[in-house]
Amino acid sequence: MSVVYSEELFPEASKVDIARTKTYLKKFVKMKKALEDFEQNPPETEKQRNEQAKWKRIVRNIERAKEQILQYDVSVVIEYRFIKGNSRAATILRFSSWGCCDKTIDRKIEEGTISIANTLKYLE
């Protein structure tokens, strides 16, 4: 007798998941800096400890999800834009040497965001 599973092996992120991932990516550097501060100055309240645990999980999962991006160019753009915390304009300027227009860089950012959202879907 075989068992049929209704869950997908690699689930697709919904629009809500993608929007949440965009928010996480925009706040990534701030969360990472806060975690570094918590290492220097341990949390004093239960609320701070809860935030620290939540941010630690989010940061770790985003870093893992970024490593799962298969296309090298998308991975590099996502790292420069969100992991290193550069602006959209700086990212476009940095990768203009690839011969890509700003719309192409925006598509790579969108592809990377969706890839991270898909990976977060099964990591969480």
Short mmCIF file of N, CA, C and O in Angstrom, two decimals:
data_model
loop_
_atom_site.label_atom_id
_atom_site.label_comp_id
_atom_site.label_asym_id
_atom_site.label_seq_id
_atom_site.Cartn_x
_atom_site.Cartn_y
_atom_site.Cartn_z
N MET A 1 0.84 -1.17 0.00
CA MET A 1 0.00 0.00 0.00
C MET A 1 0.89 1.24 0.00
O MET A 1 1.85 1.33 0.75
N SER A 2 0.60 2.18 -0.86
CA SER A 2 1.39 3.40 -0.93
C SER A 2 0.64 4.55 -0.26
O SER A 2 -0.58 4.59 -0.23
N VAL A 3 1.41 5.46 0.27
CA VAL A 3 0.85 6.61 0.94
C VAL A 3 1.00 7.81 0.02
O VAL A 3 2.06 8.05 -0.54
N VAL A 4 -0.06 8.56 -0.13
CA VAL A 4 -0.04 9.75 -0.97
C VAL A 4 0.01 10.97 -0.06
O VAL A 4 -0.81 11.12 0.84
N TYR A 5 0.99 11.81 -0.29
CA TYR A 5 1.12 13.04 0.47
C TYR A 5 0.59 14.19 -0.36
O TYR A 5 0.88 14.30 -1.55
N SER A 6 -0.18 15.05 0.29
CA SER A 6 -0.76 16.18 -0.43
C SER A 6 0.17 17.39 -0.44
O SER A 6 -0.05 18.33 -1.17
N GLU A 7 1.22 17.37 0.39
CA GLU A 7 2.14 18.50 0.43
C GLU A 7 3.15 18.40 -0.71
O GLU A 7 3.57 17.33 -1.09
N GLU A 8 3.54 19.58 -1.21
CA GLU A 8 4.55 19.63 -2.26
C GLU A 8 5.93 19.45 -1.64
O GLU A 8 6.16 19.81 -0.50
N LEU A 9 6.83 18.90 -2.43
CA LEU A 9 8.21 18.75 -1.96
C LEU A 9 8.84 20.13 -1.73
O LEU A 9 9.48 20.38 -0.73
N PHE A 10 8.65 21.02 -2.69
CA PHE A 10 9.12 22.39 -2.57
C PHE A 10 7.92 23.31 -2.75
O PHE A 10 7.58 23.67 -3.88
N PRO A 11 7.29 23.72 -1.67
CA PRO A 11 6.08 24.54 -1.78
C PRO A 11 6.36 25.92 -2.37
O PRO A 11 7.44 26.47 -2.20
N GLU A 12 5.38 26.43 -3.07
CA GLU A 12 5.46 27.77 -3.66
C GLU A 12 4.96 28.80 -2.65
O GLU A 12 3.94 28.58 -2.00
N ALA A 13 5.65 29.89 -2.55
CA ALA A 13 5.25 30.97 -1.65
C ALA A 13 4.05 31.71 -2.22
O ALA A 13 3.97 31.93 -3.43
N SER A 14 3.16 32.12 -1.35
CA SER A 14 2.00 32.92 -1.76
C SER A 14 2.41 34.38 -1.85
O SER A 14 3.54 34.76 -1.47
N LYS A 15 1.51 35.22 -2.32
CA LYS A 15 1.80 36.66 -2.40
C LYS A 15 2.06 37.23 -1.01
O LYS A 15 2.90 38.11 -0.85
N VAL A 16 1.35 36.70 -0.01
CA VAL A 16 1.55 37.16 1.37
C VAL A 16 2.95 36.76 1.85
O VAL A 16 3.65 37.56 2.49
N ASP A 17 3.37 35.54 1.53
CA ASP A 17 4.72 35.08 1.90
C ASP A 17 5.79 35.93 1.24
O ASP A 17 6.80 36.27 1.88
N ILE A 18 5.59 36.27 -0.02
CA ILE A 18 6.55 37.10 -0.75
C ILE A 18 6.62 38.50 -0.15
O ILE A 18 7.71 39.05 0.04
N ALA A 19 5.46 39.06 0.19
CA ALA A 19 5.44 40.39 0.81
C ALA A 19 6.16 40.37 2.16
O ALA A 19 6.92 41.30 2.49
N ARG A 20 5.94 39.31 2.95
CA ARG A 20 6.61 39.19 4.25
C ARG A 20 8.13 39.07 4.05
O ARG A 20 8.91 39.68 4.77
N THR A 21 8.54 38.31 3.04
CA THR A 21 9.96 38.15 2.74
C THR A 21 10.59 39.48 2.35
O THR A 21 11.70 39.79 2.78
N LYS A 22 9.88 40.27 1.55
CA LYS A 22 10.40 41.60 1.17
C LYS A 22 10.62 42.46 2.42
O LYS A 22 11.63 43.16 2.53
N THR A 23 9.67 42.38 3.36
CA THR A 23 9.81 43.14 4.61
C THR A 23 11.02 42.66 5.39
O THR A 23 11.82 43.46 5.89
N TYR A 24 11.17 41.33 5.51
CA TYR A 24 12.33 40.77 6.20
C TYR A 24 13.63 41.21 5.55
O TYR A 24 14.59 41.58 6.24
N LEU A 25 13.68 41.17 4.22
CA LEU A 25 14.91 41.54 3.52
C LEU A 25 15.25 43.01 3.73
O LEU A 25 16.41 43.37 3.91
N LYS A 26 14.23 43.86 3.71
CA LYS A 26 14.47 45.29 3.92
C LYS A 26 14.97 45.58 5.34
O LYS A 26 15.71 46.53 5.55
N LYS A 27 14.57 44.74 6.29
CA LYS A 27 14.97 44.94 7.69
C LYS A 27 16.15 44.06 8.09
O LYS A 27 16.56 44.07 9.25
N PHE A 28 16.70 43.32 7.15
CA PHE A 28 17.75 42.34 7.46
C PHE A 28 18.95 42.97 8.17
O PHE A 28 19.39 42.48 9.21
N VAL A 29 19.49 44.03 7.62
CA VAL A 29 20.69 44.66 8.20
C VAL A 29 20.38 45.17 9.61
O VAL A 29 21.20 45.00 10.52
N LYS A 30 19.22 45.76 9.79
CA LYS A 30 18.84 46.27 11.10
C LYS A 30 18.73 45.13 12.11
O LYS A 30 19.20 45.25 13.25
N MET A 31 18.11 44.01 11.70
CA MET A 31 18.00 42.86 12.60
C MET A 31 19.38 42.30 12.95
O MET A 31 19.65 41.96 14.10
N LYS A 32 20.24 42.21 11.95
CA LYS A 32 21.59 41.68 12.16
C LYS A 32 22.37 42.57 13.13
O LYS A 32 23.05 42.07 14.03
N LYS A 33 22.26 43.89 12.96
CA LYS A 33 22.95 44.84 13.86
C LYS A 33 22.39 44.72 15.28
O LYS A 33 23.15 44.76 16.25
N ALA A 34 21.08 44.56 15.41
CA ALA A 34 20.46 44.41 16.73
C ALA A 34 20.96 43.14 17.40
O ALA A 34 21.22 43.13 18.61
N LEU A 35 21.10 42.06 16.63
CA LEU A 35 21.62 40.81 17.19
C LEU A 35 23.06 40.97 17.67
O LEU A 35 23.44 40.44 18.71
N GLU A 36 23.86 41.70 16.89
CA GLU A 36 25.24 41.97 17.31
C GLU A 36 25.26 42.78 18.60
O GLU A 36 26.08 42.53 19.49
N ASP A 37 24.33 43.73 18.71
CA ASP A 37 24.23 44.53 19.93
C ASP A 37 23.81 43.65 21.12
O ASP A 37 24.34 43.81 22.22
N PHE A 38 22.89 42.73 20.89
CA PHE A 38 22.46 41.82 21.96
C PHE A 38 23.61 40.91 22.42
O PHE A 38 23.63 40.49 23.56
N GLU A 39 24.55 40.62 21.52
CA GLU A 39 25.71 39.83 21.93
C GLU A 39 26.61 40.64 22.88
O GLU A 39 27.17 40.10 23.82
N GLN A 40 26.72 41.94 22.60
CA GLN A 40 27.53 42.82 23.45
C GLN A 40 26.80 43.18 24.75
O GLN A 40 27.42 43.29 25.80
N ASN A 41 25.49 43.38 24.62
CA ASN A 41 24.65 43.79 25.76
C ASN A 41 23.45 42.86 25.82
O ASN A 41 22.45 43.11 25.16
N PRO A 42 23.55 41.80 26.59
CA PRO A 42 22.47 40.80 26.65
C PRO A 42 21.11 41.43 26.96
O PRO A 42 21.03 42.43 27.68
N PRO A 43 20.05 40.86 26.38
CA PRO A 43 18.70 41.41 26.60
C PRO A 43 18.35 41.42 28.09
O PRO A 43 18.69 40.50 28.83
N GLU A 44 17.66 42.47 28.50
CA GLU A 44 17.32 42.63 29.91
C GLU A 44 15.90 42.20 30.22
O GLU A 44 15.61 41.80 31.34
N THR A 45 15.01 42.32 29.25
CA THR A 45 13.60 41.99 29.50
C THR A 45 13.19 40.76 28.69
O THR A 45 13.87 40.36 27.74
N GLU A 46 12.07 40.21 29.08
CA GLU A 46 11.53 39.04 28.37
C GLU A 46 11.17 39.42 26.93
O GLU A 46 11.40 38.64 26.01
N LYS A 47 10.65 40.62 26.75
CA LYS A 47 10.31 41.09 25.40
C LYS A 47 11.56 41.14 24.52
O LYS A 47 11.53 40.71 23.37
N GLN A 48 12.66 41.64 25.05
CA GLN A 48 13.90 41.71 24.29
C GLN A 48 14.42 40.30 23.97
O GLN A 48 14.91 40.06 22.87
N ARG A 49 14.31 39.39 24.92
CA ARG A 49 14.75 38.01 24.67
C ARG A 49 13.90 37.35 23.58
O ARG A 49 14.42 36.63 22.72
N ASN A 50 12.60 37.63 23.60
CA ASN A 50 11.71 37.08 22.56
C ASN A 50 12.05 37.64 21.19
O ASN A 50 12.08 36.92 20.20
N GLU A 51 12.30 38.96 21.13
CA GLU A 51 12.69 39.59 19.87
C GLU A 51 14.02 39.04 19.38
O GLU A 51 14.18 38.77 18.19
N GLN A 52 14.96 38.88 20.29
CA GLN A 52 16.26 38.33 19.92
C GLN A 52 16.10 36.94 19.31
O GLN A 52 16.68 36.65 18.27
N ALA A 53 15.31 36.09 19.93
CA ALA A 53 15.11 34.73 19.42
C ALA A 53 14.42 34.75 18.06
O ALA A 53 14.81 34.02 17.14
N LYS A 54 13.43 35.62 17.91
CA LYS A 54 12.71 35.75 16.63
C LYS A 54 13.65 36.24 15.53
O LYS A 54 13.70 35.66 14.44
N TRP A 55 14.40 37.29 15.81
CA TRP A 55 15.31 37.85 14.81
C TRP A 55 16.41 36.87 14.46
O TRP A 55 16.82 36.78 13.31
N LYS A 56 16.91 36.14 15.45
CA LYS A 56 17.97 35.16 15.20
C LYS A 56 17.48 34.09 14.23
O LYS A 56 18.18 33.72 13.29
N ARG A 57 16.24 33.64 14.43
CA ARG A 57 15.66 32.63 13.53
C ARG A 57 15.48 33.19 12.13
O ARG A 57 15.83 32.55 11.14
N ILE A 58 14.96 34.42 12.03
CA ILE A 58 14.72 35.04 10.72
C ILE A 58 16.05 35.25 9.98
O ILE A 58 16.17 34.89 8.81
N VAL A 59 17.04 35.81 10.67
CA VAL A 59 18.34 36.09 10.04
C VAL A 59 18.99 34.78 9.57
O VAL A 59 19.48 34.68 8.43
N ARG A 60 18.98 33.78 10.42
CA ARG A 60 19.58 32.48 10.06
C ARG A 60 18.87 31.87 8.85
O ARG A 60 19.51 31.41 7.90
N ASN A 61 17.54 31.92 8.84
CA ASN A 61 16.79 31.35 7.73
C ASN A 61 16.99 32.13 6.43
O ASN A 61 17.08 31.53 5.35
N ILE A 62 17.08 33.45 6.52
CA ILE A 62 17.34 34.24 5.31
C ILE A 62 18.72 33.93 4.76
O ILE A 62 18.89 33.77 3.54
N GLU A 63 19.71 33.82 5.63
CA GLU A 63 21.06 33.48 5.16
C GLU A 63 21.07 32.10 4.51
O GLU A 63 21.71 31.91 3.47
N ARG A 64 20.37 31.14 5.10
CA ARG A 64 20.29 29.80 4.51
C ARG A 64 19.56 29.85 3.16
O ARG A 64 20.00 29.22 2.19
N ALA A 65 18.46 30.61 3.11
CA ALA A 65 17.68 30.70 1.87
C ALA A 65 18.48 31.38 0.76
O ALA A 65 18.40 30.99 -0.40
N LYS A 66 19.27 32.38 1.12
CA LYS A 66 20.10 33.08 0.13
C LYS A 66 21.10 32.11 -0.48
O LYS A 66 21.36 32.16 -1.68
N GLU A 67 21.64 31.22 0.34
CA GLU A 67 22.59 30.22 -0.16
C GLU A 67 21.93 29.19 -1.08
O GLU A 67 22.63 28.52 -1.83
N GLN A 68 20.62 29.09 -1.03
CA GLN A 68 19.90 28.13 -1.86
C GLN A 68 19.56 28.68 -3.25
O GLN A 68 19.05 27.95 -4.09
N ILE A 69 19.81 29.96 -3.48
CA ILE A 69 19.52 30.55 -4.80
C ILE A 69 20.45 29.92 -5.82
O ILE A 69 21.66 29.93 -5.65
N LEU A 70 19.88 29.37 -6.88
CA LEU A 70 20.66 28.61 -7.85
C LEU A 70 21.41 29.48 -8.86
O LEU A 70 22.51 29.14 -9.27
N GLN A 71 20.80 30.59 -9.27
CA GLN A 71 21.44 31.43 -10.28
C GLN A 71 22.46 32.35 -9.61
O GLN A 71 22.11 33.13 -8.72
N TYR A 72 23.69 32.26 -10.08
CA TYR A 72 24.77 33.04 -9.48
C TYR A 72 24.49 34.55 -9.51
O TYR A 72 24.66 35.23 -8.51
N ASP A 73 24.05 35.06 -10.67
CA ASP A 73 23.83 36.50 -10.79
C ASP A 73 22.73 36.99 -9.85
O ASP A 73 22.85 38.04 -9.24
N VAL A 74 21.68 36.21 -9.68
CA VAL A 74 20.60 36.57 -8.77
C VAL A 74 21.12 36.57 -7.34
O VAL A 74 20.85 37.49 -6.56
N SER A 75 21.90 35.57 -6.98
CA SER A 75 22.45 35.46 -5.63
C SER A 75 23.35 36.64 -5.31
O SER A 75 23.27 37.22 -4.21
N VAL A 76 24.19 37.03 -6.25
CA VAL A 76 25.12 38.15 -6.03
C VAL A 76 24.35 39.46 -5.87
O VAL A 76 24.67 40.27 -4.98
N VAL A 77 23.33 39.66 -6.67
CA VAL A 77 22.53 40.89 -6.58
C VAL A 77 21.80 40.94 -5.23
O VAL A 77 21.79 41.98 -4.56
N ILE A 78 21.21 39.83 -4.81
CA ILE A 78 20.50 39.79 -3.53
C ILE A 78 21.47 40.05 -2.37
O ILE A 78 21.16 40.80 -1.44
N GLU A 79 22.63 39.46 -2.44
CA GLU A 79 23.62 39.68 -1.37
C GLU A 79 24.00 41.15 -1.29
O GLU A 79 24.04 41.73 -0.21
N TYR A 80 24.29 41.76 -2.43
CA TYR A 80 24.71 43.16 -2.44
C TYR A 80 23.58 44.07 -1.96
O TYR A 80 23.80 44.99 -1.17
N ARG A 81 22.36 43.81 -2.44
CA ARG A 81 21.22 44.68 -2.15
C ARG A 81 20.75 44.54 -0.70
O ARG A 81 20.59 45.54 0.00
N PHE A 82 20.53 43.33 -0.23
CA PHE A 82 19.89 43.14 1.07
C PHE A 82 20.84 42.67 2.18
O PHE A 82 20.78 43.19 3.28
N ILE A 83 21.69 41.71 1.89
CA ILE A 83 22.56 41.18 2.93
C ILE A 83 23.60 42.23 3.33
O ILE A 83 23.90 42.40 4.51
N LYS A 84 24.12 42.96 2.35
CA LYS A 84 25.09 44.03 2.65
C LYS A 84 24.39 45.36 2.88
O LYS A 84 25.04 46.32 3.30
N GLY A 85 23.10 45.44 2.58
CA GLY A 85 22.30 46.62 2.92
C GLY A 85 22.45 47.82 2.01
O GLY A 85 22.29 48.96 2.46
N ASN A 86 22.72 47.61 0.73
CA ASN A 86 22.85 48.72 -0.20
C ASN A 86 21.50 49.12 -0.77
O ASN A 86 20.56 48.32 -0.82
N SER A 87 21.41 50.34 -1.24
CA SER A 87 20.16 50.84 -1.83
C SER A 87 19.95 50.26 -3.22
O SER A 87 20.88 49.69 -3.83
N ARG A 88 18.73 50.43 -3.73
CA ARG A 88 18.42 49.98 -5.10
C ARG A 88 19.32 50.72 -6.09
O ARG A 88 19.89 50.10 -7.00
N ALA A 89 19.47 52.03 -5.90
CA ALA A 89 20.30 52.82 -6.82
C ALA A 89 21.75 52.36 -6.81
O ALA A 89 22.37 52.22 -7.88
N ALA A 90 22.29 52.10 -5.63
CA ALA A 90 23.67 51.62 -5.52
C ALA A 90 23.82 50.25 -6.18
O ALA A 90 24.83 49.97 -6.82
N THR A 91 22.79 49.41 -6.02
CA THR A 91 22.83 48.08 -6.61
C THR A 91 22.82 48.17 -8.13
O THR A 91 23.61 47.49 -8.81
N ILE A 92 21.98 49.02 -8.68
CA ILE A 92 21.91 49.20 -10.13
C ILE A 92 23.24 49.74 -10.65
O ILE A 92 23.77 49.26 -11.65
N LEU A 93 23.79 50.72 -9.95
CA LEU A 93 25.09 51.29 -10.35
C LEU A 93 26.19 50.24 -10.29
O LEU A 93 26.99 50.12 -11.21
N ARG A 94 26.20 49.43 -9.23
CA ARG A 94 27.23 48.39 -9.04
C ARG A 94 27.20 47.36 -10.17
O ARG A 94 28.23 46.91 -10.64
N PHE A 95 26.00 46.97 -10.61
CA PHE A 95 25.88 45.92 -11.61
C PHE A 95 25.64 46.44 -13.03
O PHE A 95 25.38 45.66 -13.94
N SER A 96 25.79 47.73 -13.22
CA SER A 96 25.64 48.29 -14.57
C SER A 96 26.75 47.81 -15.49
O SER A 96 26.59 47.76 -16.70
N SER A 97 27.87 47.38 -14.90
CA SER A 97 28.99 46.87 -15.71
C SER A 97 28.64 45.54 -16.37
O SER A 97 29.34 45.10 -17.27
N TRP A 98 27.58 44.89 -15.92
CA TRP A 98 27.13 43.64 -16.55
C TRP A 98 26.42 43.90 -17.87
O TRP A 98 26.08 42.98 -18.58
N GLY A 99 26.19 45.17 -18.17
CA GLY A 99 25.46 45.50 -19.39
C GLY A 99 23.97 45.33 -19.22
O GLY A 99 23.24 45.13 -20.19
N CYS A 100 23.50 45.40 -17.99
CA CYS A 100 22.08 45.23 -17.68
C CYS A 100 21.45 46.59 -17.39
O CYS A 100 22.06 47.44 -16.76
N CYS A 101 20.21 46.75 -17.80
CA CYS A 101 19.48 47.96 -17.46
C CYS A 101 18.87 47.81 -16.06
O CYS A 101 18.90 46.72 -15.48
N ASP A 102 18.31 48.89 -15.54
CA ASP A 102 17.75 48.84 -14.20
C ASP A 102 16.59 47.86 -14.07
O ASP A 102 16.42 47.22 -13.04
N LYS A 103 15.82 47.69 -15.13
CA LYS A 103 14.70 46.74 -15.10
C LYS A 103 15.20 45.30 -14.96
O LYS A 103 14.58 44.49 -14.27
N THR A 104 16.31 44.99 -15.57
CA THR A 104 16.89 43.64 -15.46
C THR A 104 17.35 43.39 -14.04
O THR A 104 17.11 42.31 -13.48
N ILE A 105 17.99 44.38 -13.42
CA ILE A 105 18.42 44.24 -12.03
C ILE A 105 17.20 44.08 -11.13
O ILE A 105 17.20 43.25 -10.21
N ASP A 106 16.15 44.86 -11.40
CA ASP A 106 14.91 44.73 -10.62
C ASP A 106 14.33 43.33 -10.75
O ASP A 106 13.83 42.76 -9.77
N ARG A 107 14.39 42.76 -11.95
CA ARG A 107 13.89 41.38 -12.14
C ARG A 107 14.72 40.38 -11.35
O ARG A 107 14.19 39.44 -10.76
N LYS A 108 16.02 40.58 -11.32
CA LYS A 108 16.89 39.68 -10.55
C LYS A 108 16.58 39.80 -9.05
O LYS A 108 16.57 38.79 -8.34
N ILE A 109 16.32 41.01 -8.58
CA ILE A 109 15.93 41.21 -7.19
C ILE A 109 14.61 40.49 -6.91
O ILE A 109 14.46 39.81 -5.89
N GLU A 110 13.66 40.62 -7.83
CA GLU A 110 12.36 39.95 -7.66
C GLU A 110 12.51 38.44 -7.68
O GLU A 110 11.92 37.73 -6.86
N GLU A 111 13.31 37.92 -8.61
CA GLU A 111 13.54 36.47 -8.68
C GLU A 111 14.18 35.96 -7.39
O GLU A 111 13.80 34.91 -6.87
N GLY A 112 15.15 36.70 -6.89
CA GLY A 112 15.82 36.31 -5.65
C GLY A 112 14.88 36.35 -4.46
O GLY A 112 14.91 35.47 -3.60
N THR A 113 14.04 37.38 -4.41
CA THR A 113 13.06 37.50 -3.33
C THR A 113 12.09 36.33 -3.34
O THR A 113 11.80 35.74 -2.30
N ILE A 114 11.62 35.96 -4.52
CA ILE A 114 10.70 34.83 -4.64
C ILE A 114 11.40 33.53 -4.26
O ILE A 114 10.84 32.68 -3.55
N SER A 115 12.64 33.37 -4.68
CA SER A 115 13.40 32.18 -4.32
C SER A 115 13.57 32.08 -2.80
O SER A 115 13.38 31.00 -2.22
N ILE A 116 13.90 33.19 -2.16
CA ILE A 116 14.04 33.19 -0.71
C ILE A 116 12.71 32.90 -0.04
O ILE A 116 12.63 32.12 0.91
N ALA A 117 11.62 33.49 -0.55
CA ALA A 117 10.29 33.24 0.01
C ALA A 117 9.92 31.77 -0.09
O ALA A 117 9.37 31.19 0.85
N ASN A 118 10.22 31.15 -1.24
CA ASN A 118 9.94 29.72 -1.42
C ASN A 118 10.74 28.87 -0.43
O ASN A 118 10.22 27.92 0.15
N THR A 119 12.00 29.22 -0.24
CA THR A 119 12.84 28.47 0.69
C THR A 119 12.37 28.68 2.13
O THR A 119 12.29 27.72 2.91
N LEU A 120 12.02 29.90 2.49
CA LEU A 120 11.52 30.18 3.84
C LEU A 120 10.24 29.38 4.11
O LEU A 120 9.99 29.00 5.25
N LYS A 121 9.46 29.17 3.07
CA LYS A 121 8.20 28.44 3.21
C LYS A 121 8.43 27.05 3.82
O LYS A 121 7.66 26.62 4.66
N TYR A 122 9.48 26.38 3.41
CA TYR A 122 9.70 25.04 3.97
C TYR A 122 10.69 25.05 5.15
O TYR A 122 10.79 24.06 5.87
N LEU A 123 11.40 26.15 5.37
CA LEU A 123 12.29 26.23 6.54
C LEU A 123 11.51 26.57 7.81
O LEU A 123 11.93 26.21 8.90
N GLU A 124 10.42 27.29 7.64
CA GLU A 124 9.65 27.73 8.83
C GLU A 124 8.65 26.69 9.24
O GLU A 124 8.24 25.82 8.61
#
